C-alpha cells in the first residue's frame, strides 16, 4: 500500500464555457462526494475560475489555475498574478506545462520564477516536466528531466509541490507511456529529489500525465512511484473523469 495520498487533476486547457462548466460540476459533485482518500482538482481557464469556485464551495474538489505570471501586480497587460488566482479561489496552479514551454517560450528560469511567486502567494504548485519524442529516442530522457528539476526547483522547497511527469509525445496523442516507462521516469524523478532534498522526497506526490483514460488509469496507479494523474482530454467528460478518479486500487 502506498503511503502517499493520490492526487488526480483535470486540466481543461482552453475548453468549456460558463454553462458547460456549471453543468460539469453539478454532475461531477454527487459522483465523487464519497471519495475521501484522494485529492481531486479541476483546472479550468481563468475566465471560469470564480464561477467554478462558487460551484465547488463546500465540496472535496480543489480548484487550480493552469498558469500564472511571476510578478505580483503592475503593467503586464494580459497577465494574471498569483494573488489574483488565490483571490479567485484557487488552491493550486499548474506551472511549466509543455504547451506553455512549446508555444509561449517558457524556459526553466521562467518556470522557476513562477513557482517561487506562486508559493509565496500560498498556492500549491503542480510542476510539469517531460521529454519530447526526439529526446527520448536520443536517450536523453533523464538528462532533460534532471535539467527541468534542477533549474525549475532552484531555491524551492518541496512543501505543497506536486511534480507531473508528462512525456510530450504522450500528451493529447492517445499514446500513453507504458506503466514500465512511467514507473522508470517517476522512480528517476524521486531519486533526484532525494539527492536534492533527502528523505522528504519519499512523501512527494509525483503524478503522471499523457493520454490518461479510464482504460489505463488502473495499471498506471498500480506503479509504486505513480501517485496520481494530470488528465487533459479525458477530464472534459464527467463519465470518463469520474472513472479515472475512482481508479481501482491495488490490494
Ligand atoms: C495534459 O493536459 O496535461 C494532458 C496530459 O493531456 P492529455 O490527457 O489530453 O494527454
mmCIF file with all atom_site columns, C-alpha atoms in Angstrom, residues 9-12 15-32 40-44 48 52 55-56 61-62 231-243 245:
data_model
loop_
_atom_site.group_PDB
_atom_site.id
_atom_site.type_symbol
_atom_site.label_atom_id
_atom_site.label_alt_id
_atom_site.label_comp_id
_atom_site.label_asym_id
_atom_site.label_entity_id
_atom_site.label_seq_id
_atom_site.pdbx_PDB_ins_code
_atom_site.Cartn_x
_atom_site.Cartn_y
_atom_site.Cartn_z
_atom_site.occupancy
_atom_site.B_iso_or_equiv
_atom_site.pdbx_formal_charge
_atom_site.auth_seq_id
_atom_site.auth_comp_id
_atom_site.auth_asym_id
_atom_site.auth_atom_id
_atom_site.pdbx_PDB_model_num
ATOM 1  C CA . UNK A 1 9   ? -6.250  16.716 -11.519 1.00 0.00 ? 9   UNK A CA 1
ATOM 2  C CA . UNK A 1 10  ? -8.244  17.764 -14.579 1.00 0.00 ? 10  UNK A CA 1
ATOM 3  C CA . UNK A 1 11  ? -6.505  20.136 -16.966 1.00 0.00 ? 11  UNK A CA 1
ATOM 4  C CA . UNK A 1 12  ? -9.259  21.560 -19.122 1.00 0.00 ? 12  UNK A CA 1
ATOM 5  C CA . UNK A 1 15  ? -12.038 24.391 -23.260 1.00 0.00 ? 15  UNK A CA 1
ATOM 6  C CA . UNK A 1 16  ? -15.532 24.996 -21.846 1.00 0.00 ? 16  UNK A CA 1
ATOM 7  C CA . UNK A 1 17  ? -17.938 27.887 -21.482 1.00 0.00 ? 17  UNK A CA 1
ATOM 8  C CA . UNK A 1 18  ? -19.583 29.058 -18.288 1.00 0.00 ? 18  UNK A CA 1
ATOM 9  C CA . UNK A 1 19  ? -22.712 26.924 -18.787 1.00 0.00 ? 19  UNK A CA 1
ATOM 10 C CA . UNK A 1 20  ? -20.645 23.849 -19.670 1.00 0.00 ? 20  UNK A CA 1
ATOM 11 C CA . UNK A 1 21  ? -18.572 24.372 -16.534 1.00 0.00 ? 21  UNK A CA 1
ATOM 12 C CA . UNK A 1 22  ? -21.614 24.670 -14.293 1.00 0.00 ? 22  UNK A CA 1
ATOM 13 C CA . UNK A 1 23  ? -23.141 21.575 -15.863 1.00 0.00 ? 23  UNK A CA 1
ATOM 14 C CA . UNK A 1 24  ? -19.938 19.532 -15.470 1.00 0.00 ? 24  UNK A CA 1
ATOM 15 C CA . UNK A 1 25  ? -19.503 20.496 -11.824 1.00 0.00 ? 25  UNK A CA 1
ATOM 16 C CA . UNK A 1 26  ? -23.175 19.889 -10.965 1.00 0.00 ? 26  UNK A CA 1
ATOM 17 C CA . UNK A 1 27  ? -22.915 16.357 -12.403 1.00 0.00 ? 27  UNK A CA 1
ATOM 18 C CA . UNK A 1 28  ? -19.455 15.665 -11.017 1.00 0.00 ? 28  UNK A CA 1
ATOM 19 C CA . UNK A 1 29  ? -20.010 16.590 -7.361  1.00 0.00 ? 29  UNK A CA 1
ATOM 20 C CA . UNK A 1 30  ? -22.541 13.867 -6.455  1.00 0.00 ? 30  UNK A CA 1
ATOM 21 C CA . UNK A 1 31  ? -20.414 11.118 -8.006  1.00 0.00 ? 31  UNK A CA 1
ATOM 22 C CA . UNK A 1 32  ? -17.236 11.996 -6.122  1.00 0.00 ? 32  UNK A CA 1
ATOM 23 C CA . UNK A 1 40  ? -9.187  15.876 -6.680  1.00 0.00 ? 40  UNK A CA 1
ATOM 24 C CA . UNK A 1 41  ? -8.542  19.144 -8.527  1.00 0.00 ? 41  UNK A CA 1
ATOM 25 C CA . UNK A 1 42  ? -10.023 20.848 -11.561 1.00 0.00 ? 42  UNK A CA 1
ATOM 26 C CA . UNK A 1 43  ? -8.109  23.449 -13.590 1.00 0.00 ? 43  UNK A CA 1
ATOM 27 C CA . UNK A 1 44  ? -10.487 25.477 -15.795 1.00 0.00 ? 44  UNK A CA 1
ATOM 28 C CA . UNK A 1 48  ? -14.211 30.340 -15.325 1.00 0.00 ? 48  UNK A CA 1
ATOM 29 C CA . UNK A 1 52  ? -16.108 27.256 -10.610 1.00 0.00 ? 52  UNK A CA 1
ATOM 30 C CA . UNK A 1 55  ? -19.928 25.895 -7.638  1.00 0.00 ? 55  UNK A CA 1
ATOM 31 C CA . UNK A 1 56  ? -17.259 23.895 -5.768  1.00 0.00 ? 56  UNK A CA 1
ATOM 32 C CA . UNK A 1 61  ? -12.834 19.247 -5.040  1.00 0.00 ? 61  UNK A CA 1
ATOM 33 C CA . UNK A 1 62  ? -9.921  21.672 -5.219  1.00 0.00 ? 62  UNK A CA 1
ATOM 34 C CA . UNK A 1 231 ? -5.669  14.442 -17.155 1.00 0.00 ? 231 UNK A CA 1
ATOM 35 C CA . UNK A 1 232 ? -6.366  16.540 -20.247 1.00 0.00 ? 232 UNK A CA 1
ATOM 36 C CA . UNK A 1 233 ? -8.781  15.197 -22.883 1.00 0.00 ? 233 UNK A CA 1
ATOM 37 C CA . UNK A 1 234 ? -10.398 12.550 -20.679 1.00 0.00 ? 234 UNK A CA 1
ATOM 38 C CA . UNK A 1 235 ? -11.200 15.133 -17.977 1.00 0.00 ? 235 UNK A CA 1
ATOM 39 C CA . UNK A 1 236 ? -13.628 17.038 -20.211 1.00 0.00 ? 236 UNK A CA 1
ATOM 40 C CA . UNK A 1 237 ? -16.400 14.460 -19.850 1.00 0.00 ? 237 UNK A CA 1
ATOM 41 C CA . UNK A 1 238 ? -17.886 13.718 -16.431 1.00 0.00 ? 238 UNK A CA 1
ATOM 42 C CA . UNK A 1 239 ? -18.142 9.959  -17.020 1.00 0.00 ? 239 UNK A CA 1
ATOM 43 C CA . UNK A 1 240 ? -14.551 9.408  -18.030 1.00 0.00 ? 240 UNK A CA 1
ATOM 44 C CA . UNK A 1 241 ? -13.100 11.716 -15.388 1.00 0.00 ? 241 UNK A CA 1
ATOM 45 C CA . UNK A 1 242 ? -15.221 10.050 -12.686 1.00 0.00 ? 242 UNK A CA 1
ATOM 46 C CA . UNK A 1 243 ? -13.918 6.624  -13.686 1.00 0.00 ? 243 UNK A CA 1
ATOM 47 C CA . UNK A 1 245 ? -10.931 9.443  -10.075 1.00 0.00 ? 245 UNK A CA 1
#
